[in-house]
Amino acid sequence: MTRSGLQDTIAAIATAPGSAGVGIVRVSGPHALSVADRVFRGRRAPSRTPGGRFLFGHLLDASGEVLDEGLCLIFKGPRSYTGEDVAELQTHGSPAVLARVLQATLDCGARPARPGEFTLRAYLSGRLDLAQAEAVLNLIEAQTDTARRQATLGLSGALGERVDGVARGVTRTLAAIQALLDYPEEGVPDEDRTLPLAQAESDLRDLLASARAGQVATRGARLALIGRPNAGKSSLLNALLGYERSIVTSIAGTTRDYLEAAVELAGVPVTLVDTAGIRETGDAIEAAGVRQALSLAGAADLVLALEDGSAPREALPADLSGARVIRVRTKADLPGAWSDPAALDVSAVTGSGLPALRGAIQVALLGDTARGEAWLTTERQADAARRALAHIQAARTLPDDLAGYELEEALRALAELTGRDVQEDVVDAVFRNFCVGK
Ligand SMILES: Nc1nc2c(c(=O)[nH]1)N(C=O)[C@@H](CNc1ccc(C(=O)N[C@@H](CCC(=O)O)C(=O)O)cc1)CN2
Ligand SMILES: Nc1nc2c(ncn2[C@@H]2O[C@H](COP(=O)(O)OP(=O)(O)OP(=O)(O)O)[C@@H](O)[C@H]2O)c(=O)[nH]1
Ligand SMILES: [K+]
């Protein structure tokens, strides 16, 4: 479906649903300017913009009824977002106006745009690579400043440059190998064989190390609080939130169902999950809560395992070996019954230990990934990078003729990462996640 309908002129409401100061209907394709001509009547000579012009006037339907007063921006292809002729009809941000203006463009022969189709056209016209298109999607969805910064870096092409750097090293070795294939006795010199591949491998490892941070910053993370009844889970959740969300009582077994709350921690949109206290119980409802707590812990990106520091220590009856865990010794304001250097001392009552806990959460979620560099932000990118790394590693240990094949595969995976060489279904999957109008 990717390239089908490219000759169509498409239209969509580009602004979010609901009422707003201004709303935009965007039209792109070969007939965009003639659609705008019929839907928009300018009042004065147009003012010039870098790639086209803008006009003030009225939006009309086919019968000539005035729908609104507004602006029309014209971008002549290829100097536009999509690379095609684009017209933007900027109206008052009323759903009623926008619906009629969109309908007026459809009455002129435009068809409704599919999700992400404007950005797809920018990709197909070569104005954005696939990683940049993914950055556009991430930017629209960015909930935190960290996510915004990463998406802006990705949109600038910084990720593509990091990947191109790796590809240059691989290409250098591949070229040297191919040049000497007929003279195997000569051997490829180290500076063309060992060194560029070692550098490419190390750069790719750095890049891959950013994948978890990139995905967590973009998608957000789930952080489950688990522990025995009365360990202080609800109290710590409230302390991290900064308001009383979860019920706190001295009765063990207060939280029986789970509860979620959103908060930003270390620049990451985090969903905190309070769970039922874990213990053996004959109560069917509580037992269901305990089973649920264990499964929530298994599905979380990070688990805070809480133990009451003011009571004798009892092992938590839960297998956490598969999870990332931060151990917390709660109620640190009370006289301690035990201590453990592997656990963080925290008091939800005085707030002591909370800054250290936030720091540990940041390290667990983002690692020490360099903030100024472009990260891998989607599983698709990480998967391509992992395949490229495996091929480069294989090439380093193989004789030249076999290494050449591995390096070609590595280059193919790198080209997939940026989207220069990618299957149509992969492209479709990327753009399916966009909203209509982008
Ligand atoms: N009204 C409006 N605001 C918007 C967008 C838009 O499409 N419309 N954008 C959409 O996401 C973003 C801006 N991105 C854009 C990227 C390129 C071009 C463009 O026309 N580029 C031409 C001309 C550049 C120039 O004259 O220097 C080009 O690159 O050739 C426009 C918007 C954010 N704000
Ligand atoms: N002194 C002190 N008391 C705390 C602290 N955190 C929790 N408590 C007390 O410990 C008791 C249990 O706290 P909760 O937060 O309800 O514990 P929970 O783990 O959510 O309990 P369940 O819902 O039963 O699993 C309450 O009486 C809290 O006031 C703390 O940091 N210091
Ligand atoms: K409780």
Short mmCIF file of C-alpha atoms and ligand atoms in Angstrom, two decimals:
data_model
loop_
_atom_site.label_atom_id
_atom_site.label_comp_id
_atom_site.label_asym_id
_atom_site.label_seq_id
_atom_site.Cartn_x
_atom_site.Cartn_y
_atom_site.Cartn_z
CA MET A 1 0.00 0.00 0.00
CA THR A 2 3.02 2.25 0.58
CA ARG A 3 3.35 3.75 -2.87
CA SER A 4 -0.24 3.30 -3.99
CA GLY A 5 -2.28 6.43 -4.50
CA LEU A 6 0.76 8.71 -4.64
CA GLN A 7 -0.81 10.58 -7.54
CA ASP A 8 -3.84 11.40 -5.36
CA THR A 9 -4.25 14.73 -3.66
CA ILE A 10 -4.82 14.12 0.04
CA ALA A 11 -6.42 16.24 2.75
CA ALA A 12 -6.80 16.02 6.51
CA ILE A 13 -7.29 18.07 9.63
CA ALA A 14 -3.71 18.53 10.88
CA THR A 15 -4.56 19.92 14.31
CA ALA A 16 -5.76 17.95 17.34
CA PRO A 17 -9.47 17.18 17.83
CA GLY A 18 -11.36 19.68 19.96
CA SER A 19 -11.58 23.44 20.19
CA ALA A 20 -8.43 25.58 19.88
CA GLY A 21 -7.33 29.03 18.83
CA VAL A 22 -6.42 27.95 15.32
CA GLY A 23 -7.08 24.82 13.27
CA ILE A 24 -5.42 23.62 10.07
CA VAL A 25 -6.62 21.57 7.13
CA ARG A 26 -3.62 20.42 5.11
CA VAL A 27 -3.81 19.45 1.44
CA SER A 28 -0.93 17.82 -0.45
CA GLY A 29 -0.52 16.48 -3.97
CA PRO A 30 -0.68 17.50 -7.62
CA HIS A 31 -4.06 19.28 -7.26
CA ALA A 32 -3.43 20.93 -3.88
CA LEU A 33 -3.19 24.43 -5.33
CA SER A 34 -6.33 24.14 -7.45
CA VAL A 35 -8.24 22.74 -4.46
CA ALA A 36 -7.08 25.74 -2.40
CA ASP A 37 -8.09 28.07 -5.24
CA ARG A 38 -11.66 26.83 -5.04
CA VAL A 39 -12.01 26.54 -1.26
CA PHE A 40 -10.26 29.81 -0.45
CA ARG A 41 -10.97 33.34 -1.71
CA GLY A 42 -8.16 35.78 -0.91
CA ARG A 43 -8.91 39.41 -0.22
CA ARG A 44 -5.62 41.01 -1.23
CA ALA A 45 -2.49 40.20 -3.17
CA PRO A 46 -0.59 37.39 -1.45
CA SER A 47 2.37 37.98 0.88
CA ARG A 48 5.44 35.99 0.00
CA THR A 49 6.82 33.18 2.17
CA PRO A 50 10.17 31.41 1.62
CA GLY A 51 8.74 28.56 -0.45
CA GLY A 52 5.45 30.11 -1.61
CA ARG A 53 2.94 32.62 -0.31
CA PHE A 54 0.22 33.22 2.23
CA LEU A 55 -3.09 34.95 1.86
CA PHE A 56 -5.78 36.30 4.16
CA GLY A 57 -9.40 35.74 3.12
CA HIS A 58 -12.41 33.44 3.40
CA LEU A 59 -13.05 29.71 3.24
CA LEU A 60 -16.01 28.70 1.12
CA ASP A 61 -17.91 25.56 0.23
CA ALA A 62 -18.96 24.60 -3.31
CA SER A 63 -22.19 26.63 -3.07
CA GLY A 64 -20.24 29.73 -2.10
CA GLU A 65 -21.28 29.72 1.58
CA VAL A 66 -18.65 31.39 3.77
CA LEU A 67 -17.42 28.81 6.29
CA ASP A 68 -14.90 30.96 8.14
CA GLU A 69 -12.36 33.71 7.77
CA GLY A 70 -8.77 32.45 7.69
CA LEU A 71 -5.37 32.14 6.10
CA CYS A 72 -4.12 30.07 3.21
CA LEU A 73 -0.47 29.05 3.02
CA ILE A 74 0.91 27.82 -0.27
CA PHE A 75 4.12 25.76 -0.55
CA LYS A 76 5.22 24.95 -4.08
CA GLY A 77 6.75 21.48 -4.35
CA PRO A 78 9.43 20.35 -3.91
CA ARG A 79 9.93 23.07 -1.30
CA SER A 80 7.31 21.82 1.17
CA TYR A 81 7.02 19.35 4.05
CA THR A 82 5.89 16.52 1.77
CA GLY A 83 7.94 17.55 -1.26
CA GLU A 84 4.67 18.00 -3.20
CA ASP A 85 2.51 21.07 -3.67
CA VAL A 86 0.95 21.80 -0.28
CA ALA A 87 -1.84 24.15 0.74
CA GLU A 88 -2.68 24.84 4.37
CA LEU A 89 -6.06 26.26 5.20
CA GLN A 90 -5.78 27.88 8.63
CA THR A 91 -9.12 28.50 10.29
CA HIS A 92 -10.46 29.26 13.73
CA GLY A 93 -9.89 26.07 15.71
CA SER A 94 -13.49 24.95 15.76
CA PRO A 95 -14.39 21.30 15.07
CA ALA A 96 -17.49 22.51 13.20
CA VAL A 97 -15.47 24.79 10.92
CA LEU A 98 -12.74 22.21 10.35
CA ALA A 99 -15.23 19.49 9.42
CA ARG A 100 -16.82 21.72 6.78
CA VAL A 101 -13.50 22.97 5.37
CA LEU A 102 -12.20 19.39 5.12
CA GLN A 103 -15.42 18.37 3.38
CA ALA A 104 -15.03 21.29 0.96
CA THR A 105 -11.55 20.02 -0.05
CA LEU A 106 -12.96 16.50 -0.54
CA ASP A 107 -15.76 17.94 -2.69
CA CYS A 108 -13.00 19.36 -4.91
CA GLY A 109 -11.56 15.88 -5.47
CA ALA A 110 -9.06 15.45 -2.66
CA ARG A 111 -9.32 12.19 -0.72
CA PRO A 112 -8.94 11.74 3.05
CA ALA A 113 -5.31 11.15 4.01
CA ARG A 114 -4.39 7.89 5.69
CA PRO A 115 -2.56 7.93 9.06
CA GLY A 116 0.95 9.35 8.61
CA GLU A 117 0.48 9.83 4.89
CA PHE A 118 1.94 13.37 4.74
CA THR A 119 5.10 12.18 6.47
CA LEU A 120 5.11 9.02 4.32
CA ARG A 121 5.20 11.26 1.26
CA ALA A 122 8.08 13.25 2.80
CA TYR A 123 9.88 9.89 3.23
CA LEU A 124 9.09 8.65 -0.30
CA SER A 125 10.27 11.94 -1.79
CA GLY A 126 13.57 11.51 0.07
CA ARG A 127 13.11 14.53 2.36
CA LEU A 128 13.22 12.37 5.51
CA ASP A 129 14.81 8.99 6.12
CA LEU A 130 12.88 6.36 8.07
CA ALA A 131 14.64 7.12 11.35
CA GLN A 132 13.71 10.80 10.90
CA ALA A 133 10.10 9.86 10.22
CA GLU A 134 10.10 7.81 13.43
CA ALA A 135 11.52 10.88 15.18
CA VAL A 136 8.57 12.95 13.90
CA LEU A 137 6.21 10.39 15.44
CA ASN A 138 8.17 10.39 18.71
CA LEU A 139 8.15 14.19 18.76
CA ILE A 140 4.38 14.38 18.40
CA GLU A 141 4.00 11.91 21.25
CA ALA A 142 6.79 13.33 23.45
CA GLN A 143 5.54 13.81 27.00
CA THR A 144 8.79 14.89 28.62
CA ASP A 145 11.65 17.17 27.74
CA THR A 146 14.03 14.20 27.45
CA ALA A 147 11.76 12.61 24.84
CA ARG A 148 11.45 15.93 23.02
CA ARG A 149 15.24 16.45 22.93
CA GLN A 150 15.84 12.94 21.58
CA ALA A 151 13.16 13.31 18.91
CA THR A 152 14.54 16.70 17.83
CA LEU A 153 18.02 15.18 17.55
CA GLY A 154 16.60 12.30 15.52
CA LEU A 155 14.71 14.67 13.24
CA SER A 156 17.90 16.66 12.63
CA GLY A 157 19.42 13.52 11.14
CA ALA A 158 21.92 13.01 13.99
CA LEU A 159 21.04 9.32 14.30
CA GLY A 160 21.52 8.82 10.57
CA GLU A 161 24.96 10.43 10.88
CA ARG A 162 25.98 8.06 13.68
CA VAL A 163 24.86 5.11 11.58
CA ASP A 164 26.58 6.45 8.46
CA GLY A 165 29.83 6.70 10.46
CA VAL A 166 29.62 2.98 11.24
CA ALA A 167 28.77 2.17 7.63
CA ARG A 168 31.81 4.09 6.35
CA GLY A 169 34.15 1.92 8.42
CA VAL A 170 32.49 -1.26 7.18
CA THR A 171 32.63 -0.05 3.57
CA ARG A 172 36.33 0.72 3.86
CA THR A 173 37.12 -2.84 4.96
CA LEU A 174 34.77 -4.36 2.40
CA ALA A 175 36.42 -2.38 -0.40
CA ALA A 176 39.90 -3.44 0.74
CA ILE A 177 38.83 -7.09 0.92
CA GLN A 178 37.26 -7.00 -2.52
CA ALA A 179 40.29 -5.27 -4.03
CA LEU A 180 42.56 -8.04 -2.75
CA LEU A 181 40.27 -11.01 -3.36
CA ASP A 182 42.28 -12.02 -6.42
CA TYR A 183 45.57 -11.75 -4.51
CA PRO A 184 44.81 -13.59 -1.26
CA GLU A 185 48.53 -14.03 -0.50
CA GLU A 186 48.88 -10.27 0.05
CA GLY A 187 46.31 -10.00 2.89
CA VAL A 188 44.37 -6.88 3.80
CA PRO A 189 46.47 -4.51 5.91
CA ASP A 190 45.43 -3.95 9.52
CA GLU A 191 44.56 -0.33 8.98
CA ASP A 192 41.87 -1.41 6.50
CA ARG A 193 40.75 -4.60 8.26
CA THR A 194 41.15 -4.83 12.02
CA LEU A 195 41.02 -1.15 12.88
CA PRO A 196 37.91 0.06 11.03
CA LEU A 197 35.93 -3.00 12.11
CA ALA A 198 37.00 -2.62 15.74
CA GLN A 199 35.89 1.01 15.60
CA ALA A 200 32.62 0.12 13.86
CA GLU A 201 31.90 -2.54 16.46
CA SER A 202 32.60 -0.20 19.34
CA ASP A 203 30.49 2.62 17.84
CA LEU A 204 27.64 0.19 17.26
CA ARG A 205 27.88 -1.08 20.84
CA ASP A 206 27.63 2.51 22.11
CA LEU A 207 24.64 3.06 19.89
CA LEU A 208 22.96 -0.14 21.09
CA ALA A 209 23.61 0.83 24.70
CA SER A 210 21.29 3.81 24.07
CA ALA A 211 18.39 1.64 22.87
CA ARG A 212 16.87 0.94 26.28
CA ALA A 213 17.14 4.59 27.32
CA GLY A 214 15.73 5.69 23.98
CA GLN A 215 12.72 3.43 24.20
CA VAL A 216 12.07 4.13 27.87
CA ALA A 217 12.30 7.91 27.32
CA THR A 218 9.95 7.64 24.34
CA ARG A 219 7.40 5.03 25.40
CA GLY A 220 7.69 5.56 29.14
CA ALA A 221 8.32 2.91 31.78
CA ARG A 222 6.27 0.82 34.20
CA LEU A 223 7.60 0.72 37.72
CA ALA A 224 5.97 -1.78 40.11
CA LEU A 225 6.20 -1.46 43.90
CA ILE A 226 6.04 -4.82 45.56
CA GLY A 227 6.56 -6.12 49.08
CA ARG A 228 4.88 -7.82 52.02
CA PRO A 229 1.72 -6.26 53.47
CA ASN A 230 2.49 -3.06 55.41
CA ALA A 231 5.98 -2.75 53.88
CA GLY A 232 5.06 0.84 52.96
CA LYS A 233 4.30 0.49 49.24
CA SER A 234 1.35 2.87 49.14
CA SER A 235 3.22 5.41 51.28
CA LEU A 236 6.25 5.35 48.97
CA LEU A 237 4.06 5.62 45.86
CA ASN A 238 2.43 8.72 47.36
CA ALA A 239 5.83 10.17 48.27
CA LEU A 240 7.13 9.68 44.73
CA LEU A 241 3.94 11.23 43.34
CA GLY A 242 3.91 14.15 45.74
CA TYR A 243 0.24 13.67 46.59
CA GLU A 244 -1.96 11.13 48.35
CA ARG A 245 -3.11 8.79 45.62
CA SER A 246 -3.11 5.41 47.32
CA ILE A 247 -4.80 4.58 50.63
CA VAL A 248 -2.40 4.18 53.54
CA THR A 249 -3.49 2.45 56.75
CA SER A 250 -1.73 0.48 59.46
CA ILE A 251 -3.88 -2.53 58.52
CA ALA A 252 -1.88 -5.13 56.62
CA GLY A 253 -3.58 -6.00 53.35
CA THR A 254 -5.02 -2.54 52.64
CA THR A 255 -4.22 -2.58 48.92
CA ARG A 256 -5.92 -5.59 47.36
CA ASP A 257 -6.30 -4.51 43.77
CA TYR A 258 -3.53 -2.75 41.90
CA LEU A 259 -3.48 0.95 41.19
CA GLU A 260 -1.60 3.02 38.63
CA ALA A 261 -0.46 6.63 38.73
CA ALA A 262 1.52 8.67 36.20
CA VAL A 263 4.54 10.75 37.17
CA GLU A 264 7.68 12.03 35.49
CA LEU A 265 10.89 10.66 37.01
CA ALA A 266 14.31 11.58 35.59
CA GLY A 267 12.70 12.88 32.41
CA VAL A 268 10.89 9.59 31.84
CA PRO A 269 7.09 9.28 31.82
CA VAL A 270 6.66 6.64 34.50
CA THR A 271 3.58 4.64 35.44
CA LEU A 272 3.86 3.72 39.11
CA VAL A 273 2.00 0.53 40.00
CA ASP A 274 0.98 -0.10 43.62
CA THR A 275 0.27 -3.77 44.23
CA ALA A 276 -1.26 -5.98 46.90
CA GLY A 277 1.10 -7.04 49.69
CA ILE A 278 2.59 -10.45 48.99
CA ARG A 279 1.91 -13.15 51.60
CA GLU A 280 0.32 -16.57 52.01
CA THR A 281 -3.38 -16.02 52.56
CA GLY A 282 -6.62 -17.98 52.78
CA ASP A 283 -8.65 -14.98 51.58
CA ALA A 284 -9.60 -15.60 47.94
CA ILE A 285 -9.69 -11.89 47.02
CA GLU A 286 -6.34 -11.19 48.63
CA ALA A 287 -4.83 -14.29 47.02
CA ALA A 288 -5.93 -13.06 43.61
CA GLY A 289 -4.28 -9.72 44.39
CA VAL A 290 -1.04 -11.47 45.30
CA ARG A 291 -1.00 -13.43 42.03
CA GLN A 292 -1.67 -10.20 40.19
CA ALA A 293 1.17 -8.42 42.03
CA LEU A 294 3.64 -11.08 40.92
CA SER A 295 2.54 -10.86 37.32
CA LEU A 296 2.68 -7.03 37.39
CA ALA A 297 6.23 -7.26 38.70
CA GLY A 298 7.11 -9.60 35.84
CA ALA A 299 5.73 -7.16 33.26
CA ALA A 300 7.34 -4.02 34.74
CA ASP A 301 10.46 -2.32 33.36
CA LEU A 302 11.67 -1.88 36.92
CA VAL A 303 10.61 -3.31 40.29
CA LEU A 304 10.99 -1.57 43.64
CA ALA A 305 11.14 -4.42 46.16
CA LEU A 306 10.22 -2.96 49.55
CA GLU A 307 11.00 -4.44 52.93
CA ASP A 308 10.00 -2.95 56.28
CA GLY A 309 13.21 -1.80 57.97
CA SER A 310 11.51 -1.43 61.36
CA ALA A 311 10.37 -5.04 61.64
CA PRO A 312 12.34 -8.30 61.69
CA ARG A 313 13.35 -9.21 58.15
CA GLU A 314 11.30 -11.82 56.37
CA ALA A 315 12.19 -13.00 52.87
CA LEU A 316 9.83 -11.86 50.15
CA PRO A 317 8.06 -14.95 48.75
CA ALA A 318 8.59 -13.92 45.14
CA ASP A 319 11.07 -14.88 42.43
CA LEU A 320 12.48 -11.64 41.03
CA SER A 321 15.42 -13.15 39.18
CA GLY A 322 14.10 -12.13 35.76
CA ALA A 323 13.42 -8.50 36.67
CA ARG A 324 15.45 -5.32 37.16
CA VAL A 325 15.12 -4.65 40.87
CA ILE A 326 15.94 -1.85 43.28
CA ARG A 327 15.82 -3.05 46.89
CA VAL A 328 14.38 -0.53 49.33
CA ARG A 329 14.49 -0.69 53.14
CA THR A 330 11.47 1.34 54.19
CA LYS A 331 10.56 3.31 57.34
CA ALA A 332 14.17 4.47 57.75
CA ASP A 333 12.97 7.09 60.26
CA LEU A 334 12.13 4.31 62.77
CA PRO A 335 14.69 2.32 64.80
CA GLY A 336 16.13 -0.25 62.44
CA ALA A 337 15.60 -3.96 62.95
CA TRP A 338 18.19 -4.93 60.32
CA SER A 339 20.45 -3.38 57.70
CA ASP A 340 21.65 -4.36 54.24
CA PRO A 341 24.15 -2.41 52.12
CA ALA A 342 22.40 -3.68 48.97
CA ALA A 343 19.17 -1.88 49.93
CA LEU A 344 18.44 1.86 49.86
CA ASP A 345 17.19 3.32 53.16
CA VAL A 346 14.10 5.41 52.51
CA SER A 347 11.49 7.06 54.69
CA ALA A 348 8.22 8.01 53.06
CA VAL A 349 7.38 10.00 56.20
CA THR A 350 10.47 12.28 56.39
CA GLY A 351 11.49 11.97 52.73
CA SER A 352 14.99 10.83 53.66
CA GLY A 353 16.56 8.65 50.99
CA LEU A 354 14.09 9.77 48.30
CA PRO A 355 16.71 11.71 46.25
CA ALA A 356 19.01 8.66 46.28
CA LEU A 357 16.09 6.47 45.23
CA ARG A 358 15.23 8.81 42.34
CA GLY A 359 18.89 8.69 41.28
CA ALA A 360 18.88 4.89 41.34
CA ILE A 361 15.68 4.85 39.28
CA GLN A 362 17.29 7.19 36.72
CA VAL A 363 20.37 4.94 36.40
CA ALA A 364 18.20 1.82 36.12
CA LEU A 365 16.01 3.34 33.41
CA LEU A 366 18.43 5.48 31.39
CA GLY A 367 21.87 4.12 32.34
CA ASP A 368 24.73 6.53 31.77
CA THR A 369 23.78 7.13 28.13
CA ALA A 370 25.25 10.38 26.80
CA ARG A 371 22.46 12.96 26.77
CA GLY A 372 23.72 15.02 23.84
CA GLU A 373 23.88 12.10 21.39
CA ALA A 374 21.12 10.63 19.25
CA TRP A 375 19.72 7.39 20.68
CA LEU A 376 17.98 4.43 19.12
CA THR A 377 14.36 5.03 20.02
CA THR A 378 12.41 2.15 18.49
CA GLU A 379 12.62 -1.63 18.65
CA ARG A 380 12.84 -1.66 14.85
CA GLN A 381 16.03 0.42 14.99
CA ALA A 382 17.52 -1.65 17.83
CA ASP A 383 16.81 -4.88 15.95
CA ALA A 384 18.59 -3.64 12.82
CA ALA A 385 21.55 -2.43 14.91
CA ARG A 386 21.83 -5.81 16.67
CA ARG A 387 21.89 -7.64 13.34
CA ALA A 388 24.55 -5.29 11.97
CA LEU A 389 26.66 -5.87 15.08
CA ALA A 390 26.41 -9.65 14.78
CA HIS A 391 27.58 -9.52 11.14
CA ILE A 392 30.51 -7.23 11.96
CA GLN A 393 31.58 -9.49 14.83
CA ALA A 394 31.41 -12.51 12.54
CA ALA A 395 33.45 -10.69 9.87
CA ARG A 396 36.22 -9.94 12.35
CA THR A 397 36.93 -13.63 12.91
CA LEU A 398 36.44 -14.98 9.37
CA PRO A 399 38.81 -15.25 6.42
CA ASP A 400 38.49 -12.46 3.86
CA ASP A 401 36.21 -14.18 1.35
CA LEU A 402 33.63 -15.09 4.01
CA ALA A 403 34.07 -11.81 5.85
CA GLY A 404 33.05 -9.94 2.70
CA TYR A 405 29.63 -11.59 2.77
CA GLU A 406 29.11 -10.70 6.44
CA LEU A 407 30.08 -7.08 5.79
CA GLU A 408 27.59 -6.81 2.94
CA GLU A 409 24.91 -8.10 5.31
CA ALA A 410 26.03 -5.60 7.96
CA LEU A 411 25.68 -2.74 5.46
CA ARG A 412 22.22 -3.98 4.54
CA ALA A 413 21.15 -3.95 8.20
CA LEU A 414 22.57 -0.44 8.66
CA ALA A 415 20.70 0.78 5.57
CA GLU A 416 17.55 -0.74 7.04
CA LEU A 417 18.11 1.16 10.26
CA THR A 418 18.01 4.51 8.46
CA GLY A 419 15.41 3.21 6.03
CA ARG A 420 17.38 3.52 2.83
CA ASP A 421 17.00 -0.18 2.10
CA VAL A 422 13.91 -1.53 3.74
CA GLN A 423 10.96 -3.78 2.95
CA GLU A 424 7.65 -2.12 2.19
CA ASP A 425 5.84 -3.89 5.02
CA VAL A 426 8.32 -2.43 7.50
CA VAL A 427 7.64 1.06 6.15
CA ASP A 428 3.90 0.44 6.36
CA ALA A 429 4.25 -0.69 9.98
CA VAL A 430 6.10 2.51 10.90
CA PHE A 431 3.54 4.82 9.35
CA ARG A 432 0.54 2.89 10.68
CA ASN A 433 1.38 4.26 14.13
CA PHE A 434 0.96 7.88 13.05
CA CYS A 435 -2.19 9.92 13.49
CA VAL A 436 -4.26 11.17 10.57
CA GLY A 437 -3.07 14.62 9.48
CA LYS A 438 0.65 14.01 10.13
N1 LIG B 1 1.78 25.41 9.77
C1 LIG B 1 2.66 24.43 9.89
N2 LIG B 1 3.49 24.38 10.94
C2 LIG B 1 4.39 23.36 11.05
C3 LIG B 1 4.47 22.34 10.08
C4 LIG B 1 3.59 22.43 8.96
O1 LIG B 1 3.59 21.55 8.08
N3 LIG B 1 2.71 23.47 8.92
N4 LIG B 1 5.40 21.31 10.24
C5 LIG B 1 5.21 20.04 9.71
O2 LIG B 1 5.56 19.03 10.28
C6 LIG B 1 6.53 21.51 11.12
C7 LIG B 1 7.56 22.31 10.42
N5 LIG B 1 8.18 21.48 9.41
C8 LIG B 1 8.31 21.86 8.12
C9 LIG B 1 9.36 21.33 7.41
C10 LIG B 1 9.59 21.76 6.13
C11 LIG B 1 8.74 22.68 5.53
C12 LIG B 1 9.02 23.19 4.18
O3 LIG B 1 8.18 23.77 3.54
N6 LIG B 1 10.24 23.05 3.71
C13 LIG B 1 10.67 23.54 2.42
C14 LIG B 1 10.90 25.03 2.42
C15 LIG B 1 12.03 25.44 3.32
C16 LIG B 1 12.52 26.83 3.07
O4 LIG B 1 11.85 27.59 2.40
O5 LIG B 1 13.63 27.11 3.53
C17 LIG B 1 11.93 22.80 2.02
O6 LIG B 1 12.51 22.16 2.87
O7 LIG B 1 12.26 22.86 0.84
C18 LIG B 1 7.66 23.17 6.24
C19 LIG B 1 7.44 22.76 7.53
C20 LIG B 1 6.09 22.20 12.37
N7 LIG B 1 5.22 23.34 12.11
N1 LIG B 2 7.28 5.74 60.38
C1 LIG B 2 6.97 5.38 59.14
N2 LIG B 2 5.83 4.70 58.89
C2 LIG B 2 5.55 4.35 57.61
C3 LIG B 2 6.42 4.67 56.55
N3 LIG B 2 5.88 4.19 55.40
C4 LIG B 2 4.71 3.58 55.74
N4 LIG B 2 4.52 3.68 57.07
C5 LIG B 2 3.39 3.15 57.83
O1 LIG B 2 3.29 1.76 57.59
C6 LIG B 2 1.92 1.35 57.50
C7 LIG B 2 1.67 0.65 56.16
O2 LIG B 2 1.87 1.59 55.11
P1 LIG B 2 1.28 1.37 53.67
O3 LIG B 2 1.91 2.41 52.81
O4 LIG B 2 -0.18 1.28 53.72
O5 LIG B 2 1.88 -0.05 53.36
P2 LIG B 2 1.54 -1.05 52.14
O6 LIG B 2 2.77 -1.79 51.86
O7 LIG B 2 0.95 -0.28 51.00
O8 LIG B 2 0.45 -1.96 52.80
P3 LIG B 2 -0.60 -3.01 52.16
O9 LIG B 2 -1.57 -2.23 51.37
O10 LIG B 2 -1.20 -3.61 53.35
O11 LIG B 2 0.16 -4.01 51.36
C8 LIG B 2 1.11 2.62 57.65
O12 LIG B 2 0.71 2.73 59.02
C9 LIG B 2 2.08 3.73 57.32
O13 LIG B 2 1.78 4.95 57.98
C10 LIG B 2 7.62 5.38 56.86
O14 LIG B 2 8.45 5.71 55.99
N5 LIG B 2 7.84 5.71 58.15
K K B 3 -1.32 -1.04 54.74
#
